[in-house]
Phi, psi and omega in degrees: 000113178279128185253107194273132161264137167264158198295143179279159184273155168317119173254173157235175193284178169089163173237171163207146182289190191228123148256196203290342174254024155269322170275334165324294214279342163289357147316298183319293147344301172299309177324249181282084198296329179245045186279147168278172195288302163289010171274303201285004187286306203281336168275013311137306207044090206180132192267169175304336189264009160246356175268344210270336190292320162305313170289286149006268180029268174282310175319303218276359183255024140094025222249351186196139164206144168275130156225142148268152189203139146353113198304280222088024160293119189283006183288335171276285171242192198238124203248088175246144141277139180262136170260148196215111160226127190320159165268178158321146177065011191226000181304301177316328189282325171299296197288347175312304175306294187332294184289002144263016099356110174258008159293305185293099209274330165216150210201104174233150189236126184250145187288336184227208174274122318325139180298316199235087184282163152236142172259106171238163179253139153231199191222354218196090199307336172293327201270289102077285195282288232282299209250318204283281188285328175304311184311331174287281164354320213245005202274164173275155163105336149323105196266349210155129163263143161257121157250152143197147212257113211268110192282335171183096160298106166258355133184142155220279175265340187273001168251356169279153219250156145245007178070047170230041084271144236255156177312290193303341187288275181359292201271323181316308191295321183286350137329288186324331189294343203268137200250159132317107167312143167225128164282318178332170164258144167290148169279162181297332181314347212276009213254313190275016170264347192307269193341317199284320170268351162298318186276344170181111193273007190236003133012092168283145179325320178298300205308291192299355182258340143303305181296315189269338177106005173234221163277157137348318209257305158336268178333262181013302170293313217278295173301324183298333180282339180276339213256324173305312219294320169092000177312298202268169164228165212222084170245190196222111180239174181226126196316127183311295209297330193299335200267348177088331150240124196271336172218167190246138169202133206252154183217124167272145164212199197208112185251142191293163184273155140116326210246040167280344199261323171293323156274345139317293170314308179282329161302326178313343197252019172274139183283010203228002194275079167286356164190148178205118178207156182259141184217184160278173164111183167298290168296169171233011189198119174256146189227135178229117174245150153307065206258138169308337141197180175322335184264337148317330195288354195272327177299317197294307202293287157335297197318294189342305205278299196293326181264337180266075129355130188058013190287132168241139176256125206273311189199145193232163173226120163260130236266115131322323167181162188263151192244301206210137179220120224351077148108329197285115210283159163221125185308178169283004164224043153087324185300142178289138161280003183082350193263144188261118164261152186289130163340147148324142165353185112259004204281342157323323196255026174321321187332319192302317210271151202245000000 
C-alpha cells in the first residue's frame, strides 16, 4: 500500500483567538460543515463576505478546519482503537512512523501506559489482521499493542459541539445539513474526490473540477452522489487547546451487557463528550472527553458514575497532546500544519462502487 501526503494548504505564523462570533460560526459549521456563506448570513446575522472572511482566518492560522473521512461504521468496516507501547526513548521516534500510516487515522500521546492511542480504519477484520497490525508492530520503536475493536460508535469527534448556538440558531443550521440520500453504487470516478476533500471539506464543485480535470457538472453529480452515499462523514474541527479545552481523557470501563445503548444514551447529552464507542477487549466501553482543565478528570469521572448507573471505569488516561486526528497532522498546540496523509485503501469497500 503506498502512502500519499497531500500538499498542506498555505498557513500564516500566529495565533488568533476565537470570539464570540468565531465560535457561533463553527458551531454552525460543525452542524453543516458545507453550508454556504450565504444560506449562514441570516442565522449569524452577518453578511457573507464577512462569514467568509472570518473563516479564512481561522483555516489559514491552522486553527479550525472542514475535512472529511471514511464514517468509521463497524457495520462496514472495522474501527479499533489501539494502545501502543513504546521501548524506552523511542516514543517520538514511533509516532512519527506511525502517523505516515493510513490505517492510523488519530494518533493521542498519553501522559502514562499507554504511551501511544490510535485510532485505526481497516476496510476488512482480514485487512485489520493480515496488513493494519503487523505494519504498525513493525514501526520502530513499537514495543507491544492493546486493541479493541469497536463494536458500536455512539459518538464522536464529528457530533461534538461548542454551544455557542441558541435552539433556533440550531435547528435553522440544521436544515442545512440535510443531503440527498443517494442508494445508488458509486462510479469509481466519484472516489477521486475523497483525497481532495479529506484536504478541504468545503471544497466547491469549480475548485474540484480544476483539480481533477473535468466539468463542473460532471464534479457536481459525482459529489452530490458521495455526500448521499453516507461513505464520508464531513466535520469541522478546532485547535483543542485554542478552544478552551487544552486537555483529553480517555476512559476504559465496563458497562453491564444489555445496558449499552442506554448508556450511549444518557452521555449525549454531556457537552464535553468526544467518543463513546462499545468495544471488545477486557473492557467493553470506551469514553474520551474534552476538559477544560485537570482537575475536571475527577469531575469528569463523578459525571460518568451519575449518568451510567453500574458503570465500573476500568483505567483513565490523560492525553499529553493529539499528533494526527483522521488523517489531519497537528502541531503541538493543537493547530493543523495543513498536511493530510490519505485514507486506507478503498478497494475493500468496492461494494459502494459500480
Amino acid at each position: 500500500m503506498e502512502t500519499r501526503i497531500l500538499q498542506p494548504i498555505s498557513l500564516t505564523e500566529g495565533s488568533v483567538a476565537f470570539s464570540e462570533e468565531d465560535l457561533a460560526l463553527l458551531h454552525a459549521l460543525q452542524i453543516a460543515p458545507r453550508a454556504a456563506w450565504s444560506d449562514l448570513a441570516d442565522v449569524l446575522d452577518a453578511h457573507p463576505a464577512t462569514l467568509a472572511r472570518r473563516w479564512e482566518r481561522m483555516r489559514s492560522s491552522g486553527l479550525a478546519w472542514v475535512t472529511a473521512h471514511l464514517r468509521g461504521d463497524p457495520a462496514a468496516m472495522v474501527l479499533a482503537f489501539v494502545d501502543v507501547e513504546c521501548e524506552l526513548g523511542r516514543r517520538e521516534e514511533a509516532v512519527a512512523a506511525l502517523a505516515r500510516l493510513p490505517e492510523v487515522q488519530t494518533i493521542d500521546i498519553g501522559s502514562s501506559h499507554p504511551d501511544i492511542s490510535l485510532t485505526v480504519f481497516a476496510a476488512s477484520i482480514l485487512d485489520y489482521a493480515e496488513n493494519a497490525v503487523p505494519r504498525i508492530a513493525a514501526q520502530p520503536g513499537v514495543l507491544r499493542m492493546d486493541a479493541h475493536l469497536c463494536t458500536r460508535l455512539h459518538a464522536g469527534g464529528h457530533t461534538w459541539r461548542l454551544a455557542a448556538l441558541n435552539r433556533a440558531q440550531i435547528a435553522a443550521v440544521s436544515e442545512l445539513a440535510r443531503v440527498e440520500p443517494f442508494a445508488g453504487r458509486l462510479p469509481p470516478a466519484a472516489l477521486d474526490l475523497l483525497p481532495h476533500l479529506s484536504l478541504d471539506g468545503r471544497a466547491t464543485a469549480a475548485e474540484l473540477s480544476r483539480v481533477l480535470g473535468r466539468s463542473a457538472a460532471t464534479v457536481h453529480r459525482q459529489l452530490t452522489r458521495v455526500m448521499g452515499s453516507g461513505l464520508l462523514s464531513f466535520r469541522c474541527e478546532v485547535a483543542q487547546a485554542r478552544a478552551g479545552y487544552p486537555v483529553a481523557c480517555k476512559w476504559l470501563a465496563k458497562v453491564p451487557p444489555g445496558q449499552h445503548a442506554a448508556a450511549a444514551a444518557a452521555l449525549a447529552g454531556l457537552r464535553n463528550i468526544r467518543l463513546a464507542a462499545s468495544t471488545t477487549g477486557r473492557t467493553n466501553f470506551t469514553i474520551m472527553m474534552w476538559l477544560r482543565s485537570v482537575a475536571d478528570v475527577m469531575t469528569g469521572e463523578l459525571t460518568l458514575r451519575e449518568k451510567v448507573p453500574g458503570i465500573e471505569l476500568v483505567e483513565s488516561v490523560v492525553m499529553i497532546r493529539a499528533v494526527k486526528r483522521v488523517g489531519v497532522m497537528l502541531r503541538a498546540d493543537g493547530t493543523t500544519t495543513g498536511e493530510v496523509v490519505s485514507a486506507p485503501d478503498l478497494d475493500p469497500l468496492t461494494e459502494l462502487v459500480d
